[in-house]
CSV table of C-alpha atoms and ligand atoms in Angstrom, one decimal:
chain,number,residue,atom,x,y,z
A,1,MET,CA,29.4,203.7,6.4
A,2,ALA,CA,30.0,206.4,9.2
A,3,ASP,CA,33.7,207.9,9.8
A,4,GLN,CA,35.6,206.6,12.6
A,5,LEU,CA,38.0,208.6,15.0
A,6,ILE,CA,40.4,206.1,16.9
A,7,ARG,CA,41.6,208.9,19.7
A,8,ASN,CA,44.9,208.7,21.9
A,9,ALA,CA,46.6,205.4,21.3
A,10,THR,CA,50.0,204.4,20.8
A,11,ILE,CA,50.2,204.2,17.2
A,12,VAL,CA,52.7,201.9,16.2
A,13,THR,CA,52.9,203.0,12.3
A,14,MET,CA,55.3,200.5,10.4
A,15,ASP,CA,56.2,203.5,7.9
A,16,ASP,CA,60.1,203.2,6.6
A,17,GLU,CA,61.6,204.9,9.8
A,18,PHE,CA,59.7,202.7,12.2
A,19,THR,CA,58.1,205.9,14.0
A,20,VAL,CA,55.8,205.2,16.8
A,21,LEU,CA,53.5,208.1,17.6
A,22,ASP,CA,53.1,208.2,21.7
A,23,ARG,CA,49.6,209.6,21.5
A,24,GLY,CA,47.5,210.2,18.5
A,25,ASP,CA,44.7,209.7,16.5
A,26,VAL,CA,43.7,207.8,13.3
A,27,LEU,CA,40.8,209.3,10.9
A,28,ILE,CA,39.1,206.3,8.9
A,29,ARG,CA,37.0,207.5,6.1
A,30,ASP,CA,35.2,204.5,3.7
A,31,GLY,CA,37.6,201.8,5.0
A,32,CYS,CA,40.6,203.9,4.4
A,33,ILE,CA,42.8,205.8,6.9
A,34,ALA,CA,41.8,209.5,6.1
A,35,ASP,CA,44.7,210.9,8.4
A,36,VAL,CA,46.6,210.0,11.6
A,37,GLY,CA,48.0,212.5,13.6
A,38,PRO,CA,48.2,214.3,17.2
A,39,GLY,CA,44.8,216.2,18.0
A,40,LEU,CA,42.5,215.4,14.8
A,41,ASP,CA,39.5,217.2,14.3
A,42,GLY,CA,36.8,214.1,13.3
A,43,GLY,CA,34.0,216.1,12.2
A,44,GLY,CA,31.6,214.3,14.0
A,45,ALA,CA,33.6,210.8,13.4
A,46,HIS,CA,32.2,208.3,15.5
A,47,GLU,CA,34.7,208.2,18.3
A,48,THR,CA,36.7,205.2,19.7
A,49,ASP,CA,38.9,205.8,23.2
A,50,ALA,CA,42.1,204.1,22.5
A,51,SER,CA,44.1,206.0,25.2
A,52,ARG,CA,46.4,203.2,27.0
A,53,LEU,CA,46.4,201.4,24.0
A,54,TRP,CA,48.7,200.5,21.2
A,55,LEU,CA,47.6,200.6,17.4
A,56,LEU,CA,49.1,198.4,15.1
A,57,PRO,CA,48.8,197.7,11.2
A,58,GLY,CA,47.0,194.3,11.8
A,59,PHE,CA,48.9,190.8,11.1
A,60,VAL,CA,49.1,189.7,7.6
A,61,GLN,CA,50.0,185.8,7.4
A,62,PRO,CA,50.1,185.0,3.6
A,63,HIS,CA,50.3,181.4,4.4
A,64,VAL,CA,47.3,179.4,6.5
A,65,HIS,CA,45.3,176.3,5.3
A,66,LEU,CA,41.8,177.0,6.7
A,67,CYS,CA,40.7,173.8,5.5
A,68,GLN,CA,42.3,172.0,8.0
A,69,THR,CA,41.3,173.8,11.0
A,70,LEU,CA,39.2,171.0,11.8
A,71,PHE,CA,42.1,168.5,11.8
A,72,ARG,CA,43.7,170.3,14.7
A,73,GLY,CA,45.1,167.6,17.1
A,74,LEU,CA,44.9,164.8,14.4
A,75,ALA,CA,48.1,164.6,13.1
A,76,GLU,CA,50.8,164.6,16.3
A,77,GLU,CA,54.0,164.0,16.1
A,78,MET,CA,55.0,163.4,12.8
A,79,GLY,CA,57.3,164.4,9.9
A,80,LEU,CA,56.4,165.8,6.9
A,81,LEU,CA,55.7,163.4,4.5
A,82,GLU,CA,53.7,160.9,7.0
A,83,TRP,CA,51.8,163.8,8.4
A,84,LEU,CA,50.3,164.5,4.7
A,85,ARG,CA,50.2,161.1,3.4
A,86,SER,CA,49.0,159.3,6.6
A,87,ARG,CA,46.7,161.4,8.1
A,88,ILE,CA,46.2,165.4,6.4
A,89,TRP,CA,45.5,164.2,2.7
A,90,PRO,CA,42.7,161.5,3.8
A,91,LEU,CA,41.6,163.9,5.9
A,92,GLU,CA,41.2,166.5,3.0
A,93,ALA,CA,39.7,164.2,0.7
A,94,ALA,CA,36.9,163.6,2.9
A,95,HIS,CA,35.8,167.5,3.2
A,96,ASP,CA,32.4,168.1,2.3
A,97,PRO,CA,30.9,172.1,1.3
A,98,ASN,CA,29.5,171.9,5.0
A,99,SER,CA,32.9,170.5,7.0
A,100,LEU,CA,34.9,172.9,4.7
A,101,SER,CA,32.8,175.7,5.7
A,102,ALA,CA,32.8,174.9,9.5
A,103,SER,CA,37.0,174.8,9.2
A,104,VAL,CA,37.2,178.0,7.2
A,105,ARG,CA,34.8,179.7,10.1
A,106,LEU,CA,36.7,178.2,12.9
A,107,GLY,CA,40.1,179.4,11.1
A,108,ILE,CA,38.6,182.6,10.4
A,109,HIS,CA,37.6,183.3,14.0
A,110,GLU,CA,41.1,182.5,15.4
A,111,LEU,CA,42.9,184.7,13.0
A,112,LEU,CA,40.5,187.6,13.7
A,113,ALA,CA,40.5,186.9,17.8
A,114,SER,CA,44.1,186.8,17.3
A,115,GLY,CA,44.5,190.2,15.1
A,116,THR,CA,45.4,188.9,12.0
A,117,THR,CA,43.4,190.8,9.2
A,118,CYS,CA,44.8,189.6,5.7
A,119,ALA,CA,45.8,185.7,5.0
A,120,LEU,CA,46.6,184.0,2.5
A,121,ASP,CA,44.8,181.0,2.3
A,122,MET,CA,46.0,177.4,0.3
A,123,GLY,CA,42.8,175.9,0.1
A,124,THR,CA,42.5,171.9,-0.6
A,125,ALA,CA,41.3,170.4,-4.2
A,126,HIS,CA,37.5,171.0,-4.4
A,127,HIS,CA,34.7,173.3,-2.8
A,128,THR,CA,37.1,176.1,-3.1
A,129,ASP,CA,34.1,178.7,-3.7
A,130,VAL,CA,32.7,178.0,0.1
A,131,ILE,CA,36.4,179.8,1.1
A,132,PHE,CA,35.6,183.0,-0.6
A,133,ASP,CA,32.1,182.6,0.9
A,134,GLU,CA,33.1,182.4,4.6
A,135,ALA,CA,35.8,185.2,4.0
A,136,SER,CA,33.2,187.3,2.3
A,137,ALA,CA,30.5,186.5,5.1
A,138,LEU,CA,32.9,187.1,8.2
A,139,GLY,CA,34.9,190.3,6.6
A,140,ILE,CA,38.4,189.5,6.5
A,141,ARG,CA,40.7,190.1,4.0
A,142,LEU,CA,41.5,186.7,2.2
A,143,HIS,CA,43.5,185.7,-0.8
A,144,ALA,CA,43.0,181.8,-1.3
A,145,GLY,CA,43.7,179.5,-4.6
A,146,LYS,CA,42.8,175.7,-4.4
A,147,ALA,CA,45.4,173.4,-3.9
A,148,MET,CA,46.6,172.0,-6.9
A,149,MET,CA,47.8,168.0,-7.2
A,150,GLU,CA,48.0,165.7,-9.7
A,151,MET,CA,50.3,163.3,-8.6
A,152,GLY,CA,52.5,161.7,-6.3
A,153,ASP,CA,52.9,158.7,-3.6
A,154,GLY,CA,50.0,158.6,-1.0
A,155,LEU,CA,47.9,161.2,-2.8
A,156,PRO,CA,44.1,160.1,-2.4
A,157,GLU,CA,42.1,159.7,-5.5
A,158,GLY,CA,39.8,162.4,-3.9
A,159,LEU,CA,42.4,164.8,-4.4
A,160,LYS,CA,43.8,163.7,-7.6
A,161,GLU,CA,43.0,166.0,-10.2
A,162,LYS,CA,43.9,165.6,-14.3
A,163,PRO,CA,46.2,168.4,-15.4
A,164,GLY,CA,43.4,170.2,-17.8
A,165,THR,CA,40.9,169.9,-15.2
A,166,CYS,CA,43.2,170.9,-12.3
A,167,LEU,CA,44.1,173.9,-14.4
A,168,ARG,CA,40.5,174.8,-15.6
A,169,SER,CA,38.6,174.9,-12.3
A,170,ALA,CA,41.8,177.1,-11.1
A,171,VAL,CA,41.1,179.8,-13.9
A,172,ASP,CA,37.3,179.7,-13.3
A,173,LEU,CA,37.7,180.2,-9.6
A,174,ALA,CA,40.1,183.2,-10.3
A,175,ARG,CA,37.4,184.4,-12.6
A,176,ARG,CA,35.1,184.4,-10.1
A,177,HIS,CA,36.6,185.7,-6.8
A,178,HIS,CA,39.8,187.5,-8.3
A,179,ASN,CA,39.7,191.1,-6.9
A,180,THR,CA,36.2,191.2,-5.8
A,181,GLU,CA,34.8,192.9,-3.0
A,182,SER,CA,36.9,196.0,-3.8
A,183,GLY,CA,40.1,194.0,-3.8
A,184,ARG,CA,39.5,192.2,-0.2
A,185,LEU,CA,39.2,189.1,-2.2
A,186,GLY,CA,41.8,187.9,-4.2
A,187,TYR,CA,42.8,184.6,-6.2
A,188,VAL,CA,46.2,183.2,-5.7
A,189,PHE,CA,47.4,179.8,-8.3
A,190,CYS,CA,49.0,177.2,-5.7
A,191,PRO,CA,50.4,173.8,-6.7
A,192,ARG,CA,50.8,172.3,-3.4
A,193,PHE,CA,54.1,171.7,-3.8
A,194,LEU,CA,57.0,170.4,-6.8
A,195,ILE,CA,56.2,166.5,-6.2
A,196,SER,CA,52.2,167.2,-6.6
A,197,VAL,CA,53.1,168.6,-10.0
A,198,SER,CA,54.2,167.9,-13.2
A,199,LYS,CA,56.5,170.5,-14.8
A,200,GLU,CA,54.3,171.2,-17.8
A,201,LEU,CA,51.7,171.9,-15.2
A,202,PHE,CA,53.9,174.1,-13.3
A,203,ARG,CA,54.6,175.9,-16.6
A,204,ASP,CA,50.9,176.3,-17.5
A,205,ILE,CA,50.1,177.4,-13.9
A,206,ALA,CA,52.4,180.1,-14.2
A,207,SER,CA,51.5,181.4,-17.7
A,208,GLU,CA,47.7,181.4,-16.6
A,209,ALA,CA,48.4,183.0,-13.4
A,210,ARG,CA,50.2,185.8,-14.9
A,211,ARG,CA,47.9,186.3,-17.9
A,212,MET,CA,45.0,187.0,-15.1
A,213,GLY,CA,47.5,189.2,-13.1
A,214,CYS,CA,47.3,186.8,-10.3
A,215,ARG,CA,49.9,185.7,-7.9
A,216,MET,CA,51.3,182.4,-7.1
A,217,GLN,CA,52.4,179.8,-4.3
A,218,THR,CA,53.7,177.2,-3.9
A,219,HIS,CA,55.9,175.3,-0.8
A,220,THR,CA,59.1,174.3,-1.1
A,221,SER,CA,62.4,173.0,0.5
A,222,GLU,CA,60.5,172.2,3.5
A,223,ASN,CA,62.2,169.0,4.4
A,224,LEU,CA,65.5,166.6,3.6
A,225,ASP,CA,63.2,163.9,2.5
A,226,GLU,CA,61.1,166.3,0.3
A,227,ASN,CA,64.2,167.4,-1.4
A,228,ARG,CA,65.1,164.2,-2.0
A,229,GLU,CA,62.1,163.0,-3.7
A,230,VAL,CA,62.6,166.4,-5.9
A,231,GLU,CA,65.8,165.5,-7.0
A,232,ARG,CA,64.9,162.1,-8.0
A,233,ARG,CA,62.1,162.9,-9.7
A,234,THR,CA,63.4,166.5,-11.7
A,235,THR,CA,67.2,165.6,-11.2
A,236,MET,CA,67.6,169.5,-10.1
A,237,PRO,CA,67.1,170.8,-6.8
A,238,SER,CA,63.9,172.7,-6.1
A,239,LEU,CA,64.7,176.1,-6.6
A,240,ARG,CA,66.8,175.5,-9.8
A,241,TYR,CA,63.2,173.7,-10.8
A,242,LEU,CA,61.3,176.2,-9.8
A,243,GLU,CA,63.9,178.7,-12.4
A,244,ARG,CA,63.1,176.5,-15.1
A,245,SER,CA,59.5,176.4,-14.8
A,246,ARG,CA,59.2,180.0,-14.5
A,247,PHE,CA,57.9,179.6,-11.3
A,248,LEU,CA,60.0,182.5,-9.5
A,249,GLY,CA,59.6,186.3,-9.3
A,250,PRO,CA,58.3,189.4,-7.6
A,251,ASP,CA,54.5,187.4,-7.9
A,252,VAL,CA,55.8,184.4,-6.3
A,253,THR,CA,55.9,183.5,-2.5
A,254,LEU,CA,57.4,180.6,-1.6
A,255,VAL,CA,56.5,178.7,1.7
A,256,HIS,CA,59.1,177.5,4.2
A,257,VAL,CA,62.5,177.5,2.0
A,258,VAL,CA,64.3,175.9,4.7
A,259,HIS,CA,67.1,173.7,3.2
A,260,ILE,CA,68.5,175.2,0.0
A,261,SER,CA,71.8,175.5,-1.0
A,262,ASP,CA,73.8,178.3,-1.3
A,263,ASP,CA,73.4,178.4,-5.1
A,264,GLU,CA,69.8,178.0,-4.7
A,265,PHE,CA,70.0,181.1,-2.3
A,266,SER,CA,71.4,183.3,-5.4
A,267,VAL,CA,68.8,182.0,-7.3
A,268,LEU,CA,66.2,182.8,-5.0
A,269,ALA,CA,67.5,186.4,-4.4
A,270,GLU,CA,68.0,187.1,-8.3
A,271,SER,CA,64.1,186.3,-8.8
A,272,LYS,CA,62.9,188.9,-6.0
A,273,SER,CA,60.4,186.0,-5.2
A,274,HIS,CA,59.2,186.5,-1.5
A,275,VAL,CA,59.6,183.8,1.2
A,276,VAL,CA,56.9,182.9,3.9
A,277,HIS,CA,58.9,182.1,7.1
A,278,CYS,CA,56.6,179.7,9.5
A,279,PRO,CA,58.6,178.7,12.5
A,280,GLY,CA,55.9,177.1,14.6
A,281,SER,CA,55.2,174.3,12.0
A,282,ASN,CA,58.7,173.8,10.7
A,283,ALA,CA,59.5,173.2,14.6
A,284,LYS,CA,56.8,171.4,15.4
A,285,LEU,CA,57.2,168.6,12.2
A,286,GLY,CA,61.2,168.7,12.7
A,287,SER,CA,61.9,170.5,9.5
A,288,GLY,CA,64.4,172.9,10.2
A,289,THR,CA,65.3,176.3,10.9
A,290,ALA,CA,65.3,179.1,7.6
A,291,ARG,CA,68.2,181.5,7.5
A,292,VAL,CA,66.1,184.6,7.8
A,293,PRO,CA,68.4,187.0,9.2
A,294,GLU,CA,70.7,186.3,6.2
A,295,MET,CA,67.8,186.5,3.7
A,296,LEU,CA,66.7,189.5,4.8
A,297,GLU,CA,70.2,190.6,4.5
A,298,THR,CA,70.3,189.8,1.1
A,299,ALA,CA,67.1,191.8,0.1
A,300,ILE,CA,65.0,188.9,0.4
A,301,ASN,CA,61.4,189.9,1.6
A,302,VAL,CA,60.7,187.2,4.4
A,303,ALA,CA,57.0,187.1,5.8
A,304,LEU,CA,55.5,185.5,9.2
A,305,ALA,CA,52.6,182.7,9.1
A,306,SER,CA,51.5,180.3,11.2
A,307,ASP,CA,50.4,177.6,8.7
A,308,GLY,CA,47.7,175.2,9.0
A,309,ALA,CA,46.2,174.2,12.6
A,310,PRO,CA,47.4,170.5,12.8
A,311,CYS,CA,51.2,171.6,12.2
A,312,ASN,CA,51.4,174.4,14.9
A,313,ASN,CA,48.7,173.9,16.3
A,314,SER,CA,48.1,177.7,16.9
A,315,MET,CA,46.9,180.4,14.4
A,316,SER,CA,48.2,183.5,16.3
A,317,MET,CA,50.7,185.6,14.7
A,318,PHE,CA,52.3,186.4,18.1
A,319,LYS,CA,53.8,182.8,18.9
A,320,GLU,CA,55.3,182.9,15.3
A,321,MET,CA,56.8,186.3,16.2
A,322,ARG,CA,58.5,185.0,19.7
A,323,LEU,CA,59.4,181.8,18.1
A,324,ALA,CA,60.9,183.4,15.2
A,325,GLY,CA,62.9,185.6,17.1
A,326,GLN,CA,63.9,182.5,19.4
A,327,LEU,CA,64.9,180.1,17.0
A,328,GLN,CA,67.5,182.7,15.5
A,329,SER,CA,68.8,183.3,18.8
A,330,LEU,CA,69.7,179.8,19.0
A,331,ARG,CA,71.0,179.5,15.8
A,332,LEU,CA,73.1,182.7,15.7
A,333,GLY,CA,72.6,184.6,19.0
A,334,PRO,CA,70.4,186.8,20.4
A,335,GLY,CA,69.1,189.9,18.8
A,336,ARG,CA,70.3,188.2,15.7
A,337,LEU,CA,66.7,188.8,14.0
A,338,ASP,CA,65.8,192.2,16.5
A,339,ALA,CA,62.0,192.5,17.3
A,340,GLN,CA,61.4,195.1,15.1
A,341,GLN,CA,62.3,193.2,12.0
A,342,ILE,CA,59.8,190.6,13.4
A,343,VAL,CA,57.2,193.0,13.5
A,344,ARG,CA,58.0,194.1,10.2
A,345,MET,CA,57.8,190.6,8.9
A,346,ALA,CA,54.5,190.0,10.8
A,347,THR,CA,52.6,193.4,8.9
A,348,ARG,CA,54.6,194.9,6.0
A,349,GLY,CA,56.6,191.7,4.7
A,350,GLY,CA,53.5,190.1,4.8
A,351,ALA,CA,51.7,192.8,2.7
A,352,ALA,CA,54.5,193.1,0.3
A,353,ALA,CA,54.5,188.9,0.2
A,354,MET,CA,50.8,189.2,-1.1
A,355,GLY,CA,51.3,192.2,-3.6
A,356,LEU,CA,49.4,194.5,-1.2
A,357,SER,CA,52.3,197.3,0.0
A,358,LYS,CA,50.5,200.5,-1.7
A,359,ARG,CA,47.1,198.9,0.5
A,360,ILE,CA,48.2,197.3,3.5
A,361,GLY,CA,50.7,196.9,6.2
A,362,SER,CA,51.4,200.4,8.0
A,363,ILE,CA,49.3,203.0,9.2
A,364,GLU,CA,49.9,205.9,7.2
A,365,LYS,CA,47.4,208.2,5.5
A,366,GLY,CA,45.6,206.5,1.8
A,367,LYS,CA,45.8,203.0,3.6
A,368,ARG,CA,43.2,200.7,4.1
A,369,ALA,CA,42.3,200.9,8.0
A,370,ASP,CA,43.2,197.2,9.0
A,371,LEU,CA,44.2,197.6,12.0
A,372,VAL,CA,44.7,196.1,15.9
A,373,LEU,CA,44.4,197.7,19.0
A,374,LEU,CA,46.8,196.0,21.7
A,375,ASP,CA,46.2,196.2,25.9
A,376,PRO,CA,49.6,195.8,27.1
A,377,HIS,CA,48.5,196.8,30.9
A,378,MET,CA,47.1,192.6,31.0
A,379,PRO,CA,48.5,191.3,34.1
A,380,HIS,CA,51.1,189.3,32.6
A,381,SER,CA,52.4,192.1,29.9
A,382,ALA,CA,52.4,194.9,31.8
A,383,ALA,CA,55.8,196.5,32.4
A,384,PRO,CA,57.3,200.0,32.8
A,385,SER,CA,60.1,199.1,29.9
A,386,SER,CA,59.8,201.2,27.1
A,387,ASP,CA,60.7,199.1,24.1
A,388,ILE,CA,57.3,198.4,22.5
A,389,PHE,CA,58.6,195.9,19.7
A,390,THR,CA,60.6,193.5,22.3
A,391,ARG,CA,57.5,193.5,24.3
A,392,ILE,CA,55.1,192.9,21.4
A,393,VAL,CA,57.4,189.9,20.7
A,394,TYR,CA,58.1,188.5,23.5
A,395,GLY,CA,56.0,189.6,26.1
A,396,MET,CA,52.3,189.5,24.4
A,397,ASP,CA,50.0,187.1,23.3
A,398,GLU,CA,46.3,186.8,21.7
A,399,ARG,CA,44.9,188.1,25.1
A,400,ASN,CA,46.0,191.4,24.8
A,401,VAL,CA,44.3,192.2,21.1
A,402,ALA,CA,41.5,194.7,22.4
A,403,SER,CA,40.0,194.5,19.2
A,404,THR,CA,40.5,194.2,15.5
A,405,TRP,CA,39.9,196.4,12.2
A,406,VAL,CA,39.1,195.3,8.6
A,407,ASP,CA,38.4,198.0,5.9
A,408,GLY,CA,37.4,200.1,8.8
A,409,GLU,CA,35.0,198.0,10.4
A,410,GLN,CA,35.3,196.6,13.8
A,411,LEU,CA,35.0,192.6,13.2
A,412,TYR,CA,36.3,191.9,16.9
A,413,ASP,CA,35.7,193.7,20.2
A,414,GLY,CA,38.0,191.9,22.6
A,415,GLU,CA,35.1,189.2,23.2
A,416,ALA,CA,33.6,188.6,20.1
A,417,VAL,CA,33.6,188.3,16.5
A,418,ARG,CA,31.2,189.9,15.1
A,419,GLY,CA,28.6,187.8,13.8
A,420,VAL,CA,29.5,184.6,15.4
A,421,ASP,CA,28.4,182.6,18.1
A,422,ASP,CA,31.7,180.9,19.9
A,423,ALA,CA,29.5,178.0,21.2
A,424,ALA,CA,27.3,177.5,17.9
A,425,LEU,CA,30.6,177.9,15.9
A,426,VAL,CA,32.2,174.9,18.1
A,427,ALA,CA,29.2,172.4,18.6
A,428,GLU,CA,29.1,173.1,14.2
A,429,ALA,CA,32.7,172.3,13.8
A,430,ARG,CA,32.3,168.9,16.6
A,431,ARG,CA,29.5,168.3,14.7
A,432,GLU,CA,30.8,167.9,10.6
A,433,LEU,CA,34.3,166.4,12.0
A,434,GLU,CA,32.3,163.7,13.3
A,435,LYS,CA,30.2,163.2,10.0
A,436,LEU,CA,34.2,164.1,8.1
A,437,LEU,CA,35.3,161.3,10.2
A,438,GLU,CA,32.6,158.6,9.0
A,439,ARG,CA,33.2,159.5,5.4
A,440,LEU,CA,36.6,158.8,5.8
B,501,LIG,ZN1,51.0,174.9,4.3
């Protein structure tokens, strides 16, 4: 791959000091950031002029459901458990490899076109290889795992697996995909939530994942009805149950964490587990608002993500950043979760939650060149104001994305995702959804 030089950008490095370089260059060699600074000598590298553009590390979303992209708009105006049982689970159970492939492609297209370069995908019960195949073809950085489910009210037979089968297939998937494509793809063990997996399976998952050097993710404490079901079945609150199941630690990301007691808050902080905040999903499903500023003040790492298309209905990080700030303004007052912290959650926070802090999340020498260029001078966002972080969080959206790069390759150029014909993508999605609804 030829060296690349991005010239004359305003560089929002997201380093420890939140350094912003007014006018600087980034030299990319072998997919890595080889140098950052003003007036670099490209030595014949292919040059991209980024004058008047802002360069940021690509957004990192450590919780999406690419298998659900086809279902956008098909599960509206319901709370979590009804939403899962009456709509999402039956739809997921009707997937075949072709419909899953169409759904994943549609989702990755949206992520890349809105500046997300890396995601952690909680898949569905079956056909998980397809997710890795599509991520490989399209070039996004993706860590993923099958959604592990063995029990629970309303769970369709098509998604229910015997504990041994469920764990064995996850281990096989991890053997095939973990740390492949130079680390761009990785496997994560993903029990869906506490009421879909027994205590024994939870423990087995934790020990297998650690034995294989993989990370873990689950949804927890999203909704009060869910919490009541967990307490009824386990006789303890969710975080205590996860602690007992050895499913907490720096290698674990917990998604949502909206409703926890002060005791659970302490358990979470001591465990050094990561939290993924999904404000769009939490607001749409009426779940509640997580105590994000308090978590950050207690040194709990919090990342941001959109969750799946049907509970949002967008997968753009811009909407999550804006809503994350607005919800805390309503809760605690304006500025309580400031824009700089929000951009940090959307980049470095996500990288840390995926165990990738050494590789991505900031624009620094030695990191992978996962980048997004923003054009701030569009009619809806042009402003003389100087604060770059509030302008990104409150004034911009996916229209501002001028290009998206992963491992030093431009995968989106402001108009098209590399290798994808938009009309064909949408037609394929429509065709596959029709067939899926017939199978339902
Ligand atoms: Zn989710």
